[in-house]
Amino acid sequence: MVWPFRRRREEPAPPPTDDELGPQVDEGLLIVMTGLRLSTRNRIVLEALRDRDDFDEDAVVAGVREDAAAIVAEQRAAIDFIDRTREQAARRHGHALHSADFRRRDVAPLERRARIAALLVERLEERVADEQVVRDLVRAARRSAMDDMFDSALRILDVAPDVVDPDRDERLAALHDELRTLGLDSAHPDAPPRD
């Protein structure tokens, strides 16, 4: 006899492969690399304006590597915390009492989160080990810092040209199309056709 109030135990879904986690890792890496570029840009501005230091690309490259090492250490600590939390959650049944009260059913999402963080650390270490990637990031940050400093100086002196960017509408339309494409599932009726 089958009891009507007993739940059938469902087999957990197999954990996702690294390829299935790829888009999330790519997004995380994009966020981290953008954060590194912005912090580098800010460092260049502060050193130029506040400290009146000359630009030293090798020193800035070393700073980027230090920042990346701090992010890697932070992610590794997060992975350790997730692993401890997952072990505790595996022994707890019932319903969660609050958002940080993980139970047995939360083990798979916690494993997924830890795997994404581990893959992100791996990819970030690969990117930072590539000298060309780091130097390109520093050069892009320097260009951005210089543009901001010169733009601010021209505005203060009130000599900034009132030039309208002739390609602005085209670039905005291309950005809109790219964001739309990235945000839509290929099965969505508004999704553009894939080649």
PDB file of C-alpha atoms in Angstrom:
ATOM      1  CA  MET A   1       0.000   0.000   0.000  1.00  0.00           C
ATOM      2  CA  VAL A   2       1.246   3.480  -0.905  1.00  0.00           C
ATOM      3  CA  TRP A   3       0.631   6.133   1.681  1.00  0.00           C
ATOM      4  CA  PRO A   4      -0.898   9.223   0.058  1.00  0.00           C
ATOM      5  CA  PHE A   5       0.903  11.696   2.296  1.00  0.00           C
ATOM      6  CA  ARG A   6       4.392  10.360   1.680  1.00  0.00           C
ATOM      7  CA  ARG A   7       6.449  12.212  -0.837  1.00  0.00           C
ATOM      8  CA  ARG A   8       8.280  10.304  -3.449  1.00  0.00           C
ATOM      9  CA  ARG A   9      11.946  10.834  -3.238  1.00  0.00           C
ATOM     10  CA  GLU A  10      13.185  12.356  -6.452  1.00  0.00           C
ATOM     11  CA  GLU A  11      16.643  11.713  -7.720  1.00  0.00           C
ATOM     12  CA  PRO A  12      18.671  14.919  -7.803  1.00  0.00           C
ATOM     13  CA  ALA A  13      19.540  16.285 -11.197  1.00  0.00           C
ATOM     14  CA  PRO A  14      23.117  15.630 -12.264  1.00  0.00           C
ATOM     15  CA  PRO A  15      25.443  18.533 -11.546  1.00  0.00           C
ATOM     16  CA  PRO A  16      25.982  20.884 -14.478  1.00  0.00           C
ATOM     17  CA  THR A  17      29.078  20.482 -16.580  1.00  0.00           C
ATOM     18  CA  ASP A  18      31.724  23.169 -16.845  1.00  0.00           C
ATOM     19  CA  ASP A  19      30.429  23.976 -20.339  1.00  0.00           C
ATOM     20  CA  GLU A  20      26.925  24.565 -18.963  1.00  0.00           C
ATOM     21  CA  LEU A  21      28.365  26.907 -16.329  1.00  0.00           C
ATOM     22  CA  GLY A  22      30.440  28.730 -18.968  1.00  0.00           C
ATOM     23  CA  PRO A  23      28.061  31.658 -19.556  1.00  0.00           C
ATOM     24  CA  GLN A  24      27.868  32.429 -15.839  1.00  0.00           C
ATOM     25  CA  VAL A  25      31.639  32.194 -15.481  1.00  0.00           C
ATOM     26  CA  ASP A  26      32.065  34.463 -18.529  1.00  0.00           C
ATOM     27  CA  GLU A  27      29.739  37.060 -17.001  1.00  0.00           C
ATOM     28  CA  GLY A  28      31.587  36.891 -13.697  1.00  0.00           C
ATOM     29  CA  LEU A  29      34.932  37.270 -15.451  1.00  0.00           C
ATOM     30  CA  LEU A  30      33.610  40.248 -17.423  1.00  0.00           C
ATOM     31  CA  ILE A  31      32.522  41.915 -14.181  1.00  0.00           C
ATOM     32  CA  VAL A  32      35.866  41.214 -12.494  1.00  0.00           C
ATOM     33  CA  MET A  33      37.931  42.440 -15.450  1.00  0.00           C
ATOM     34  CA  THR A  34      35.809  45.590 -15.713  1.00  0.00           C
ATOM     35  CA  GLY A  35      36.274  46.190 -11.989  1.00  0.00           C
ATOM     36  CA  LEU A  36      40.029  45.759 -12.361  1.00  0.00           C
ATOM     37  CA  ARG A  37      40.096  48.216 -15.265  1.00  0.00           C
ATOM     38  CA  LEU A  38      38.067  50.804 -13.307  1.00  0.00           C
ATOM     39  CA  SER A  39      40.182  50.471 -10.160  1.00  0.00           C
ATOM     40  CA  THR A  40      43.311  50.789 -12.311  1.00  0.00           C
ATOM     41  CA  ARG A  41      41.884  53.890 -13.974  1.00  0.00           C
ATOM     42  CA  ASN A  42      41.143  55.399 -10.562  1.00  0.00           C
ATOM     43  CA  ARG A  43      44.656  54.557  -9.343  1.00  0.00           C
ATOM     44  CA  ILE A  44      46.163  56.318 -12.375  1.00  0.00           C
ATOM     45  CA  VAL A  45      44.022  59.418 -11.800  1.00  0.00           C
ATOM     46  CA  LEU A  46      44.898  59.567  -8.083  1.00  0.00           C
ATOM     47  CA  GLU A  47      48.603  59.104  -8.711  1.00  0.00           C
ATOM     48  CA  ALA A  48      48.592  61.808 -11.368  1.00  0.00           C
ATOM     49  CA  LEU A  49      46.440  64.413  -9.639  1.00  0.00           C
ATOM     50  CA  ARG A  50      46.891  63.827  -5.917  1.00  0.00           C
ATOM     51  CA  ASP A  51      50.405  62.403  -5.747  1.00  0.00           C
ATOM     52  CA  ARG A  52      51.727  64.095  -8.910  1.00  0.00           C
ATOM     53  CA  ASP A  53      53.507  60.866  -9.852  1.00  0.00           C
ATOM     54  CA  ASP A  54      54.599  60.067 -13.366  1.00  0.00           C
ATOM     55  CA  PHE A  55      52.930  57.130 -15.070  1.00  0.00           C
ATOM     56  CA  ASP A  56      54.884  53.909 -14.547  1.00  0.00           C
ATOM     57  CA  GLU A  57      53.302  51.092 -16.528  1.00  0.00           C
ATOM     58  CA  ASP A  58      55.259  48.354 -14.754  1.00  0.00           C
ATOM     59  CA  ALA A  59      54.133  49.603 -11.332  1.00  0.00           C
ATOM     60  CA  VAL A  60      50.526  49.761 -12.490  1.00  0.00           C
ATOM     61  CA  VAL A  61      50.771  46.234 -13.940  1.00  0.00           C
ATOM     62  CA  ALA A  62      52.040  45.042 -10.542  1.00  0.00           C
ATOM     63  CA  GLY A  63      49.082  46.817  -8.907  1.00  0.00           C
ATOM     64  CA  VAL A  64      46.644  45.038 -11.219  1.00  0.00           C
ATOM     65  CA  ARG A  65      48.196  41.713 -10.301  1.00  0.00           C
ATOM     66  CA  GLU A  66      47.911  42.557  -6.572  1.00  0.00           C
ATOM     67  CA  ASP A  67      44.247  43.478  -7.011  1.00  0.00           C
ATOM     68  CA  ALA A  68      43.606  40.246  -8.914  1.00  0.00           C
ATOM     69  CA  ALA A  69      45.370  38.230  -6.189  1.00  0.00           C
ATOM     70  CA  ALA A  70      43.106  39.859  -3.589  1.00  0.00           C
ATOM     71  CA  ILE A  71      40.038  38.899  -5.643  1.00  0.00           C
ATOM     72  CA  VAL A  72      41.316  35.320  -5.991  1.00  0.00           C
ATOM     73  CA  ALA A  73      41.895  35.087  -2.229  1.00  0.00           C
ATOM     74  CA  GLU A  74      38.409  36.453  -1.585  1.00  0.00           C
ATOM     75  CA  GLN A  75      36.849  33.930  -3.960  1.00  0.00           C
ATOM     76  CA  ARG A  76      38.784  31.050  -2.399  1.00  0.00           C
ATOM     77  CA  ALA A  77      37.560  32.097   1.040  1.00  0.00           C
ATOM     78  CA  ALA A  78      34.018  32.203  -0.361  1.00  0.00           C
ATOM     79  CA  ILE A  79      34.447  28.688  -1.776  1.00  0.00           C
ATOM     80  CA  ASP A  80      35.612  27.415   1.626  1.00  0.00           C
ATOM     81  CA  PHE A  81      32.617  29.058   3.302  1.00  0.00           C
ATOM     82  CA  ILE A  82      30.224  27.565   0.745  1.00  0.00           C
ATOM     83  CA  ASP A  83      31.760  24.110   1.268  1.00  0.00           C
ATOM     84  CA  ARG A  84      31.319  24.364   5.057  1.00  0.00           C
ATOM     85  CA  THR A  85      27.768  25.623   4.610  1.00  0.00           C
ATOM     86  CA  ARG A  86      26.991  22.801   2.189  1.00  0.00           C
ATOM     87  CA  GLU A  87      28.241  20.180   4.646  1.00  0.00           C
ATOM     88  CA  GLN A  88      26.005  21.624   7.369  1.00  0.00           C
ATOM     89  CA  ALA A  89      23.034  21.899   5.015  1.00  0.00           C
ATOM     90  CA  ALA A  90      23.338  18.249   3.988  1.00  0.00           C
ATOM     91  CA  ARG A  91      22.514  17.247   7.574  1.00  0.00           C
ATOM     92  CA  ARG A  92      19.529  19.579   7.982  1.00  0.00           C
ATOM     93  CA  HIS A  93      16.003  18.711   6.902  1.00  0.00           C
ATOM     94  CA  GLY A  94      12.813  20.750   6.800  1.00  0.00           C
ATOM     95  CA  HIS A  95      12.093  24.289   5.741  1.00  0.00           C
ATOM     96  CA  ALA A  96      14.473  27.189   6.019  1.00  0.00           C
ATOM     97  CA  LEU A  97      13.695  29.817   8.632  1.00  0.00           C
ATOM     98  CA  HIS A  98      15.505  32.648   6.849  1.00  0.00           C
ATOM     99  CA  SER A  99      17.508  33.286   3.691  1.00  0.00           C
ATOM    100  CA  ALA A 100      20.825  32.085   5.144  1.00  0.00           C
ATOM    101  CA  ASP A 101      19.334  28.921   6.687  1.00  0.00           C
ATOM    102  CA  PHE A 102      20.382  26.295   4.153  1.00  0.00           C
ATOM    103  CA  ARG A 103      18.857  22.847   4.177  1.00  0.00           C
ATOM    104  CA  ARG A 104      19.358  19.555   2.335  1.00  0.00           C
ATOM    105  CA  ARG A 105      17.534  20.795  -0.762  1.00  0.00           C
ATOM    106  CA  ASP A 106      20.037  23.677  -1.018  1.00  0.00           C
ATOM    107  CA  VAL A 107      23.074  21.400  -1.389  1.00  0.00           C
ATOM    108  CA  ALA A 108      22.958  21.266  -5.216  1.00  0.00           C
ATOM    109  CA  PRO A 109      22.707  25.072  -5.669  1.00  0.00           C
ATOM    110  CA  LEU A 110      25.542  25.529  -3.176  1.00  0.00           C
ATOM    111  CA  GLU A 111      27.694  23.049  -5.113  1.00  0.00           C
ATOM    112  CA  ARG A 112      26.883  24.958  -8.299  1.00  0.00           C
ATOM    113  CA  ARG A 113      27.832  28.261  -6.687  1.00  0.00           C
ATOM    114  CA  ALA A 114      31.140  26.849  -5.425  1.00  0.00           C
ATOM    115  CA  ARG A 115      31.928  25.376  -8.858  1.00  0.00           C
ATOM    116  CA  ILE A 116      31.235  28.714 -10.584  1.00  0.00           C
ATOM    117  CA  ALA A 117      33.525  30.498  -8.125  1.00  0.00           C
ATOM    118  CA  ALA A 118      36.270  27.887  -8.665  1.00  0.00           C
ATOM    119  CA  LEU A 119      36.023  28.222 -12.447  1.00  0.00           C
ATOM    120  CA  LEU A 120      36.078  32.016 -12.126  1.00  0.00           C
ATOM    121  CA  VAL A 121      39.264  31.834 -10.038  1.00  0.00           C
ATOM    122  CA  GLU A 122      40.851  29.534 -12.602  1.00  0.00           C
ATOM    123  CA  ARG A 123      39.948  31.798 -15.532  1.00  0.00           C
ATOM    124  CA  LEU A 124      41.014  34.962 -13.706  1.00  0.00           C
ATOM    125  CA  GLU A 125      44.399  33.470 -12.855  1.00  0.00           C
ATOM    126  CA  GLU A 126      44.859  32.511 -16.521  1.00  0.00           C
ATOM    127  CA  ARG A 127      44.000  36.040 -17.661  1.00  0.00           C
ATOM    128  CA  VAL A 128      46.277  37.746 -15.146  1.00  0.00           C
ATOM    129  CA  ALA A 129      49.152  35.387 -15.991  1.00  0.00           C
ATOM    130  CA  ASP A 130      48.959  36.604 -19.612  1.00  0.00           C
ATOM    131  CA  GLU A 131      51.250  39.632 -19.803  1.00  0.00           C
ATOM    132  CA  GLN A 132      49.538  41.012 -22.909  1.00  0.00           C
ATOM    133  CA  VAL A 133      46.071  40.903 -21.308  1.00  0.00           C
ATOM    134  CA  VAL A 134      47.268  42.804 -18.240  1.00  0.00           C
ATOM    135  CA  ARG A 135      49.164  45.393 -20.282  1.00  0.00           C
ATOM    136  CA  ASP A 136      46.132  45.913 -22.552  1.00  0.00           C
ATOM    137  CA  LEU A 137      43.966  46.424 -19.470  1.00  0.00           C
ATOM    138  CA  VAL A 138      46.436  48.983 -18.089  1.00  0.00           C
ATOM    139  CA  ARG A 139      46.613  50.825 -21.411  1.00  0.00           C
ATOM    140  CA  ALA A 140      42.828  50.943 -21.710  1.00  0.00           C
ATOM    141  CA  ALA A 141      42.608  52.237 -18.130  1.00  0.00           C
ATOM    142  CA  ARG A 142      45.242  54.888 -18.896  1.00  0.00           C
ATOM    143  CA  ARG A 143      43.359  56.052 -22.000  1.00  0.00           C
ATOM    144  CA  SER A 144      40.162  56.301 -19.982  1.00  0.00           C
ATOM    145  CA  ALA A 145      41.921  58.186 -17.176  1.00  0.00           C
ATOM    146  CA  MET A 146      43.522  60.612 -19.606  1.00  0.00           C
ATOM    147  CA  ASP A 147      40.216  61.233 -21.378  1.00  0.00           C
ATOM    148  CA  ASP A 148      38.539  61.998 -18.052  1.00  0.00           C
ATOM    149  CA  MET A 149      41.325  64.281 -16.855  1.00  0.00           C
ATOM    150  CA  PHE A 150      41.529  66.207 -20.128  1.00  0.00           C
ATOM    151  CA  ASP A 151      37.750  66.472 -20.411  1.00  0.00           C
ATOM    152  CA  SER A 152      37.555  67.819 -16.849  1.00  0.00           C
ATOM    153  CA  ALA A 153      40.359  70.314 -17.481  1.00  0.00           C
ATOM    154  CA  LEU A 154      38.702  71.567 -20.659  1.00  0.00           C
ATOM    155  CA  ARG A 155      35.364  71.998 -18.896  1.00  0.00           C
ATOM    156  CA  ILE A 156      36.993  73.881 -16.014  1.00  0.00           C
ATOM    157  CA  LEU A 157      38.729  76.187 -18.504  1.00  0.00           C
ATOM    158  CA  ASP A 158      35.443  76.453 -20.399  1.00  0.00           C
ATOM    159  CA  VAL A 159      37.104  75.599 -23.686  1.00  0.00           C
ATOM    160  CA  ALA A 160      35.450  72.231 -24.208  1.00  0.00           C
ATOM    161  CA  PRO A 161      34.212  71.955 -27.767  1.00  0.00           C
ATOM    162  CA  ASP A 162      30.477  71.563 -28.247  1.00  0.00           C
ATOM    163  CA  VAL A 163      30.881  68.877 -30.862  1.00  0.00           C
ATOM    164  CA  VAL A 164      28.097  66.392 -31.336  1.00  0.00           C
ATOM    165  CA  ASP A 165      29.317  62.853 -31.932  1.00  0.00           C
ATOM    166  CA  PRO A 166      28.191  62.031 -35.498  1.00  0.00           C
ATOM    167  CA  ASP A 167      28.277  58.256 -34.897  1.00  0.00           C
ATOM    168  CA  ARG A 168      26.379  58.341 -31.607  1.00  0.00           C
ATOM    169  CA  ASP A 169      23.037  57.130 -32.979  1.00  0.00           C
ATOM    170  CA  GLU A 170      24.660  54.288 -34.907  1.00  0.00           C
ATOM    171  CA  ARG A 171      26.693  53.169 -31.887  1.00  0.00           C
ATOM    172  CA  LEU A 172      23.625  53.313 -29.627  1.00  0.00           C
ATOM    173  CA  ALA A 173      21.598  51.270 -32.122  1.00  0.00           C
ATOM    174  CA  ALA A 174      24.378  48.668 -32.350  1.00  0.00           C
ATOM    175  CA  LEU A 175      24.607  48.538 -28.547  1.00  0.00           C
ATOM    176  CA  HIS A 176      20.833  48.155 -28.292  1.00  0.00           C
ATOM    177  CA  ASP A 177      20.883  45.272 -30.777  1.00  0.00           C
ATOM    178  CA  GLU A 178      23.770  43.578 -28.973  1.00  0.00           C
ATOM    179  CA  LEU A 179      22.089  43.880 -25.569  1.00  0.00           C
ATOM    180  CA  ARG A 180      18.830  42.621 -27.026  1.00  0.00           C
ATOM    181  CA  THR A 181      20.588  39.632 -28.549  1.00  0.00           C
ATOM    182  CA  LEU A 182      22.419  38.824 -25.320  1.00  0.00           C
ATOM    183  CA  GLY A 183      19.262  39.112 -23.229  1.00  0.00           C
ATOM    184  CA  LEU A 184      16.971  36.960 -25.338  1.00  0.00           C
ATOM    185  CA  ASP A 185      16.711  33.218 -25.335  1.00  0.00           C
ATOM    186  CA  SER A 186      17.010  31.901 -28.870  1.00  0.00           C
ATOM    187  CA  ALA A 187      13.546  30.339 -28.471  1.00  0.00           C
ATOM    188  CA  HIS A 188      12.002  33.740 -27.702  1.00  0.00           C
ATOM    189  CA  PRO A 189       9.815  35.048 -30.553  1.00  0.00           C
ATOM    190  CA  ASP A 190      11.632  38.402 -30.599  1.00  0.00           C
ATOM    191  CA  ALA A 191      15.085  36.817 -30.760  1.00  0.00           C
ATOM    192  CA  PRO A 192      16.979  37.535 -33.957  1.00  0.00           C
ATOM    193  CA  PRO A 193      17.560  34.559 -36.221  1.00  0.00           C
ATOM    194  CA  ARG A 194      20.844  32.754 -35.597  1.00  0.00           C
ATOM    195  CA  ASP A 195      23.116  31.943 -38.513  1.00  0.00           C
TER     196      ASP A 195
END
